[in-house]
Amino acid sequence: MPATLAPPSAAQPDVPSAIGQLVLLGHPVAHSLSPRFQNAALRAAGIPLTYRAADVAPHALPGVLDALVAARAAGNVTLPHKEAVAARCDLRTPLAARVGAVNTYWCTLDGALWGDNTDVAGVDASVRQLFGGRVPAGQRVALLGAGGSAAAVLAAAESWPDARVRVWSRTRERADALTQRFPAVAHAVDALADALDRATLVVNATPLGIRPDDVLPAPPAALGTDAAVLDLVYRPGETRWVHAVRASGRRAIDGLPMLIAQGAASFVRWFGVAPDTEAMWAAVGGRPAGSS
Ligand code: NAP
């Protein structure tokens, strides 16, 4: 079991000098936008590194991680490796331990592999964007899905004042297992309608919407009049659900702001400085939050 310790200070000078490579681990991973915007951020900061994606099958992960530690690599982790990397890390931040998943790793000069979870910051930034800067107290959240990103949503919800989350998943046991880890904010419900009832924020943490012909996670007519929507899925031109919800007069954003925000938080972890988020957004053909 990895130790859970405070991470090194972002200002610690040996963190950036220790990075030999920047690698995103996933399977599949070719579709990822992370290399585009992370390389834009590296160029903007004048950092002479290239961020690359590595498609690593699960059976090959242990060997690849050993090689990355030897090379003093840092980077990100995406499906399906977040839990496995969390288990392999020598040290995890308290947030990574809370979520049970690592999406950001780096090595220190003593050879330790560290893991953090910046998906939580990405969710939080997206929800604040949705509500115009801060999360209003007393959110009633409907969370659809009970996997790794749903855990990041619950960890973020723990910091929202007086938030309560109803978790619906097509596999009830998974919703039960997840909510038992977050009992102060979450409970599982049997039906999608139970989750949506009077919800002020509806979050899609399922893969529904990745394919253009997927059914919508929830029909807009089933949402409360004042409900806002965060779709963790992103697609070129935004998801069909985001378009449908906006057309019904409600606020909605897709997963791209979360992706950029988690990537920006990872960059801070690695280099101790904030990246140029405008350069990151430009690299994916979008606009930073709050710009018109
Ligand atoms: P995960 O751990 O595999 O969990 C997926 C969840 O969705 C599970 O509860 C699963 O239920 C449910 N599900 C799968 N297919 C479904 C379907 N056809 N209908 C209804 N429910 C379904 O995945 P994850 O890591 O949480 O990621 C979920 C999605 O979030 C990803 O596909 C990705 O699009 C998005 N995501 C976005 C970001 C971002 O930065 N924007 C970051 C992470 C994830 P079962 O247990 O029944 O299979």
Coordinates of C-alpha atoms and ligand atoms in Angstrom, one line a residue:
M1 CA 0.0 0.0 0.0
P2 CA 1.6 3.3 -1.0
A3 CA 2.2 5.9 1.6
T4 CA 0.1 9.1 1.5
L5 CA 2.2 12.1 2.1
A6 CA 2.1 15.7 1.3
P7 CA 3.7 16.2 -2.2
P8 CA 6.9 18.3 -2.6
S9 CA 6.3 22.0 -2.7
A10 CA 5.4 23.3 -6.2
A11 CA 8.4 25.6 -5.8
Q12 CA 10.8 22.8 -5.0
P13 CA 13.6 23.4 -7.5
D14 CA 14.6 19.8 -8.1
V15 CA 11.1 18.8 -9.5
P16 CA 11.5 20.3 -13.0
S17 CA 15.2 19.4 -13.4
A18 CA 14.3 15.8 -12.5
I19 CA 12.0 15.3 -15.5
G20 CA 13.6 13.3 -18.3
Q21 CA 10.5 12.5 -20.3
L22 CA 6.8 13.5 -20.4
V23 CA 4.6 10.5 -21.2
L24 CA 0.9 9.9 -21.2
L25 CA 0.0 6.3 -20.5
G26 CA -3.3 4.9 -21.8
H27 CA -4.8 2.1 -23.9
P28 CA -6.0 3.2 -26.4
V29 CA -4.5 6.7 -26.4
A30 CA -4.1 7.8 -30.0
H31 CA -7.3 9.9 -29.7
S32 CA -6.0 12.0 -26.8
L33 CA -5.8 15.8 -27.1
S34 CA -3.3 16.0 -24.2
P35 CA -0.1 15.9 -26.4
R36 CA -1.5 18.8 -28.5
F37 CA -2.1 21.2 -25.6
Q38 CA 0.7 20.1 -23.3
N39 CA 3.2 20.6 -26.1
A40 CA 1.8 24.0 -26.7
A41 CA 2.2 24.8 -23.0
L42 CA 5.8 23.5 -23.0
R43 CA 6.7 25.7 -26.1
A44 CA 5.0 28.7 -24.5
A45 CA 7.1 28.2 -21.3
G46 CA 10.3 27.6 -23.2
I47 CA 10.7 24.1 -21.7
P48 CA 12.7 21.8 -24.0
L49 CA 10.7 18.7 -23.5
T50 CA 8.2 16.9 -25.7
Y51 CA 5.0 15.3 -24.3
R52 CA 4.2 12.0 -26.0
A53 CA 1.4 9.4 -25.7
A54 CA 2.3 5.8 -25.2
D55 CA -0.3 3.1 -25.9
V56 CA 0.5 0.5 -23.1
A57 CA -1.5 -2.7 -22.8
P58 CA -2.3 -3.6 -19.2
H59 CA 0.1 -6.6 -19.1
A60 CA 3.0 -4.3 -20.1
L61 CA 2.3 -1.6 -17.6
P62 CA 4.6 -2.8 -14.7
G63 CA 7.6 -3.0 -17.0
V64 CA 6.9 0.4 -18.7
L65 CA 6.5 2.0 -15.3
D66 CA 9.9 0.7 -14.1
A67 CA 11.5 2.1 -17.2
L68 CA 9.8 5.4 -16.8
V69 CA 11.0 5.7 -13.1
A70 CA 14.6 4.8 -14.3
A71 CA 14.3 7.6 -16.9
R72 CA 12.9 10.1 -14.3
A73 CA 9.8 10.5 -16.4
A74 CA 6.6 12.4 -15.5
G75 CA 3.3 12.5 -17.2
N76 CA -0.4 11.6 -17.2
V77 CA -2.4 8.4 -16.9
T78 CA -5.7 7.7 -18.6
L79 CA -8.1 4.7 -19.1
P80 CA -7.6 2.0 -18.1
H81 CA -4.5 2.5 -16.0
K82 CA -5.4 5.1 -13.3
E83 CA -6.0 2.6 -10.5
A84 CA -3.0 0.4 -11.4
V85 CA -0.6 3.4 -11.4
A86 CA -2.1 4.5 -8.1
A87 CA -1.2 1.0 -6.7
R88 CA 2.3 1.2 -8.1
C89 CA 3.2 4.7 -6.8
D90 CA 5.5 4.9 -3.8
L91 CA 3.8 8.1 -2.6
R92 CA 0.4 9.5 -3.4
T93 CA -1.1 12.8 -2.6
P94 CA -4.1 12.7 -0.1
L95 CA -6.4 13.5 -3.0
A96 CA -5.1 10.7 -5.2
A97 CA -5.5 8.3 -2.2
R98 CA -9.1 9.6 -1.7
V99 CA -10.1 9.0 -5.3
G100 CA -8.1 5.8 -5.5
A101 CA -6.7 6.8 -8.9
V102 CA -3.7 8.6 -10.3
N103 CA -3.9 10.7 -13.5
T104 CA -0.6 12.6 -12.9
Y105 CA 2.8 11.1 -11.9
W106 CA 6.4 12.2 -11.5
C107 CA 9.6 11.0 -10.0
T108 CA 11.8 12.6 -7.5
L109 CA 15.6 12.5 -7.4
D110 CA 15.5 9.7 -4.8
G111 CA 13.8 7.5 -7.3
A112 CA 10.3 7.6 -5.8
L113 CA 7.2 7.5 -8.0
W114 CA 4.6 10.0 -7.0
G115 CA 1.0 10.2 -8.0
D116 CA -1.7 12.9 -7.8
N117 CA -5.2 13.2 -9.1
T118 CA -5.8 16.5 -10.9
D119 CA -9.2 15.3 -12.4
V120 CA -10.7 16.6 -9.2
A121 CA -9.4 20.1 -9.9
G122 CA -10.6 19.7 -13.4
V123 CA -14.2 18.8 -12.3
D124 CA -14.2 21.7 -9.8
A125 CA -13.0 24.2 -12.3
S126 CA -15.7 23.1 -14.8
V127 CA -18.5 23.3 -12.3
R128 CA -17.3 26.8 -11.2
Q129 CA -17.3 27.8 -14.8
L130 CA -20.8 26.5 -15.2
F131 CA -22.0 28.6 -12.3
G132 CA -20.0 31.7 -13.2
G133 CA -17.1 31.5 -10.8
R134 CA -18.1 29.7 -7.6
V135 CA -20.2 26.7 -6.7
P136 CA -23.4 28.0 -5.0
A137 CA -24.2 26.3 -1.7
G138 CA -26.6 23.5 -1.4
Q139 CA -26.1 21.8 -4.8
R140 CA -28.3 18.8 -5.4
V141 CA -26.2 16.7 -7.8
A142 CA -27.3 13.8 -10.0
L143 CA -24.2 11.8 -10.9
L144 CA -24.6 9.3 -13.7
G145 CA -21.9 6.6 -13.7
A146 CA -19.9 5.1 -10.9
G147 CA -16.4 4.6 -12.3
G148 CA -13.1 6.5 -11.9
S149 CA -14.3 9.9 -13.1
A150 CA -17.4 9.6 -10.9
A151 CA -15.0 9.2 -7.9
A152 CA -13.3 12.4 -8.9
V153 CA -16.7 14.2 -9.0
L154 CA -17.5 13.0 -5.5
A155 CA -14.1 14.1 -4.2
A156 CA -14.7 17.5 -5.7
A157 CA -18.3 17.6 -4.3
E158 CA -16.8 17.1 -0.8
S159 CA -15.4 20.7 -1.1
W160 CA -18.7 22.2 -2.3
P161 CA -20.7 23.8 0.5
D162 CA -23.6 21.6 1.6
A163 CA -23.6 19.6 -1.6
R164 CA -25.5 16.3 -1.8
V165 CA -25.0 13.8 -4.6
R166 CA -27.3 11.0 -5.8
V167 CA -25.4 8.4 -7.8
W168 CA -27.1 6.4 -10.4
S169 CA -25.3 3.6 -12.3
R170 CA -26.6 0.9 -14.5
T171 CA -24.7 -1.5 -12.2
R172 CA -26.2 -0.8 -8.8
E173 CA -23.4 -2.6 -6.9
R174 CA -20.9 -0.2 -8.4
A175 CA -22.9 2.8 -7.2
D176 CA -23.1 1.3 -3.7
A177 CA -19.4 0.6 -3.6
L178 CA -18.5 4.1 -4.7
T179 CA -20.9 5.9 -2.4
Q180 CA -19.8 3.9 0.6
R181 CA -16.4 5.6 0.1
F182 CA -18.0 9.1 0.2
P183 CA -20.9 8.7 2.7
A184 CA -20.9 12.4 3.8
V185 CA -22.0 13.6 0.4
A186 CA -23.3 10.7 -1.6
H187 CA -25.9 7.9 -1.7
A188 CA -26.9 5.5 -4.5
V189 CA -30.3 5.4 -6.1
D190 CA -32.1 2.7 -8.0
A191 CA -33.4 4.8 -11.0
L192 CA -32.2 7.6 -13.2
A193 CA -35.4 9.5 -12.4
D194 CA -34.6 9.4 -8.6
A195 CA -31.2 10.9 -9.3
L196 CA -32.6 13.7 -11.6
D197 CA -35.5 14.6 -9.2
R198 CA -34.9 18.3 -8.2
A199 CA -31.2 18.1 -9.2
T200 CA -29.5 21.4 -9.7
L201 CA -26.5 19.9 -11.3
V202 CA -26.4 16.8 -13.5
V203 CA -23.1 15.2 -14.4
N204 CA -22.5 12.5 -17.0
A205 CA -19.6 10.3 -15.9
T206 CA -20.5 7.5 -18.3
P207 CA -19.0 7.1 -21.8
L208 CA -22.4 7.9 -23.4
G209 CA -21.9 10.5 -26.1
I210 CA -18.5 9.5 -27.2
R211 CA -20.2 8.1 -30.3
P212 CA -22.5 10.5 -32.1
D213 CA -25.3 7.8 -32.3
D214 CA -25.2 7.1 -28.5
V215 CA -28.4 7.7 -26.6
L216 CA -28.4 10.8 -24.5
P217 CA -27.4 10.3 -20.8
A218 CA -30.8 11.8 -19.8
P219 CA -33.4 13.5 -22.0
P220 CA -33.5 17.3 -21.4
A221 CA -37.2 17.0 -20.7
A222 CA -36.4 14.9 -17.6
L223 CA -34.2 17.7 -16.1
G224 CA -35.4 20.3 -13.7
T225 CA -36.0 23.8 -15.1
D226 CA -32.9 25.2 -13.3
A227 CA -30.7 22.2 -13.7
A228 CA -27.2 22.8 -15.1
V229 CA -25.3 20.0 -17.0
L230 CA -21.7 19.0 -16.9
D231 CA -20.9 16.3 -19.5
L232 CA -17.5 14.8 -18.8
V233 CA -17.4 13.5 -22.4
Y234 CA -16.0 15.7 -25.1
R235 CA -16.1 15.5 -28.9
P236 CA -15.2 17.9 -31.7
G237 CA -18.0 20.5 -31.7
E238 CA -19.2 19.5 -28.2
T239 CA -21.5 16.5 -27.4
R240 CA -25.0 16.0 -28.7
W241 CA -26.3 16.1 -25.0
V242 CA -24.7 19.5 -24.4
H243 CA -26.3 20.9 -27.6
A244 CA -29.7 19.4 -26.6
V245 CA -29.6 20.7 -23.1
R246 CA -28.6 24.2 -24.2
A247 CA -31.4 24.1 -26.8
S248 CA -33.8 23.5 -23.9
G249 CA -32.7 26.7 -22.3
R250 CA -30.4 25.2 -19.6
R251 CA -26.6 25.8 -19.0
A252 CA -24.3 23.0 -20.2
I253 CA -20.6 22.4 -20.8
D254 CA -18.7 19.4 -22.1
G255 CA -15.6 17.7 -20.8
L256 CA -13.1 19.9 -22.7
P257 CA -12.7 22.5 -20.0
M258 CA -12.1 19.7 -17.5
L259 CA -9.5 18.2 -19.7
I260 CA -7.6 21.5 -20.0
A261 CA -8.0 22.3 -16.3
Q262 CA -6.6 18.8 -15.2
G263 CA -3.8 19.2 -17.7
A264 CA -3.0 22.7 -16.4
A265 CA -2.9 21.4 -12.8
S266 CA -0.6 18.6 -13.9
F267 CA 1.7 21.1 -15.5
V268 CA 1.9 23.0 -12.1
R269 CA 2.8 19.7 -10.4
W270 CA 5.6 19.0 -12.8
F271 CA 7.1 22.4 -13.2
G272 CA 5.9 24.5 -10.3
V273 CA 4.6 27.2 -12.6
A274 CA 1.2 27.8 -14.2
P275 CA 1.0 27.0 -17.9
D276 CA -0.2 29.4 -20.6
T277 CA -3.8 28.2 -20.8
E278 CA -4.6 30.4 -23.8
A279 CA -1.9 28.5 -25.7
M280 CA -3.4 25.2 -24.5
W281 CA -6.8 26.2 -25.7
A282 CA -5.5 27.5 -29.0
A283 CA -3.9 24.2 -29.6
V284 CA -7.3 22.4 -29.4
G285 CA -9.1 25.1 -31.4
G286 CA -11.1 26.3 -28.4
R287 CA -11.4 29.3 -26.1
P288 CA -10.4 29.6 -22.4
A289 CA -13.2 29.6 -19.8
G290 CA -14.8 33.0 -19.4
S291 CA -13.6 34.4 -22.8
S292 CA -16.2 35.5 -25.3
Ligands
NAP1 P1 -15.2 4.0 -16.1 O1 -14.4 3.9 -14.8 O2 -15.1 2.9 -17.1 O3 -16.7 4.1 -15.6 C1 -17.8 4.2 -16.5 C2 -19.1 4.3 -15.9 O4 -20.1 4.5 -16.9 C3 -19.5 3.0 -15.1 O5 -20.4 3.3 -14.0 C4 -20.3 2.2 -16.2 O6 -21.2 1.3 -15.7 C5 -21.0 3.3 -16.9 N1 -21.3 3.0 -18.3 C6 -20.5 2.5 -19.2 N2 -21.2 2.3 -20.4 C7 -22.5 2.8 -20.1 C8 -23.6 2.8 -20.9 N3 -23.6 2.4 -22.2 N4 -24.8 3.3 -20.4 C9 -24.8 3.6 -19.1 N5 -23.7 3.6 -18.3 C10 -22.6 3.1 -18.8 O7 -14.9 5.3 -16.8 P2 -14.4 6.7 -16.3 O8 -13.0 6.8 -16.1 O9 -15.3 7.1 -15.1 O10 -14.8 7.7 -17.5 C11 -16.1 7.8 -17.9 C12 -16.1 8.8 -19.1 O11 -15.8 10.1 -18.6 C13 -15.1 8.5 -20.1 O12 -15.6 7.7 -21.1 C14 -14.7 9.9 -20.7 O13 -15.5 10.1 -21.8 C15 -15.1 10.8 -19.5 N6 -13.9 11.4 -18.9 C16 -13.6 12.7 -19.2 C17 -12.5 13.3 -18.6 C18 -12.2 14.7 -19.0 O14 -11.1 15.2 -18.7 N7 -13.1 15.4 -19.6 C19 -11.7 12.6 -17.7 C20 -12.1 11.3 -17.3 C21 -13.1 10.7 -18.0 P3 -20.9 -0.3 -15.6 O15 -20.2 -0.5 -14.3 O16 -22.3 -0.9 -15.6 O17 -20.1 -0.7 -16.8

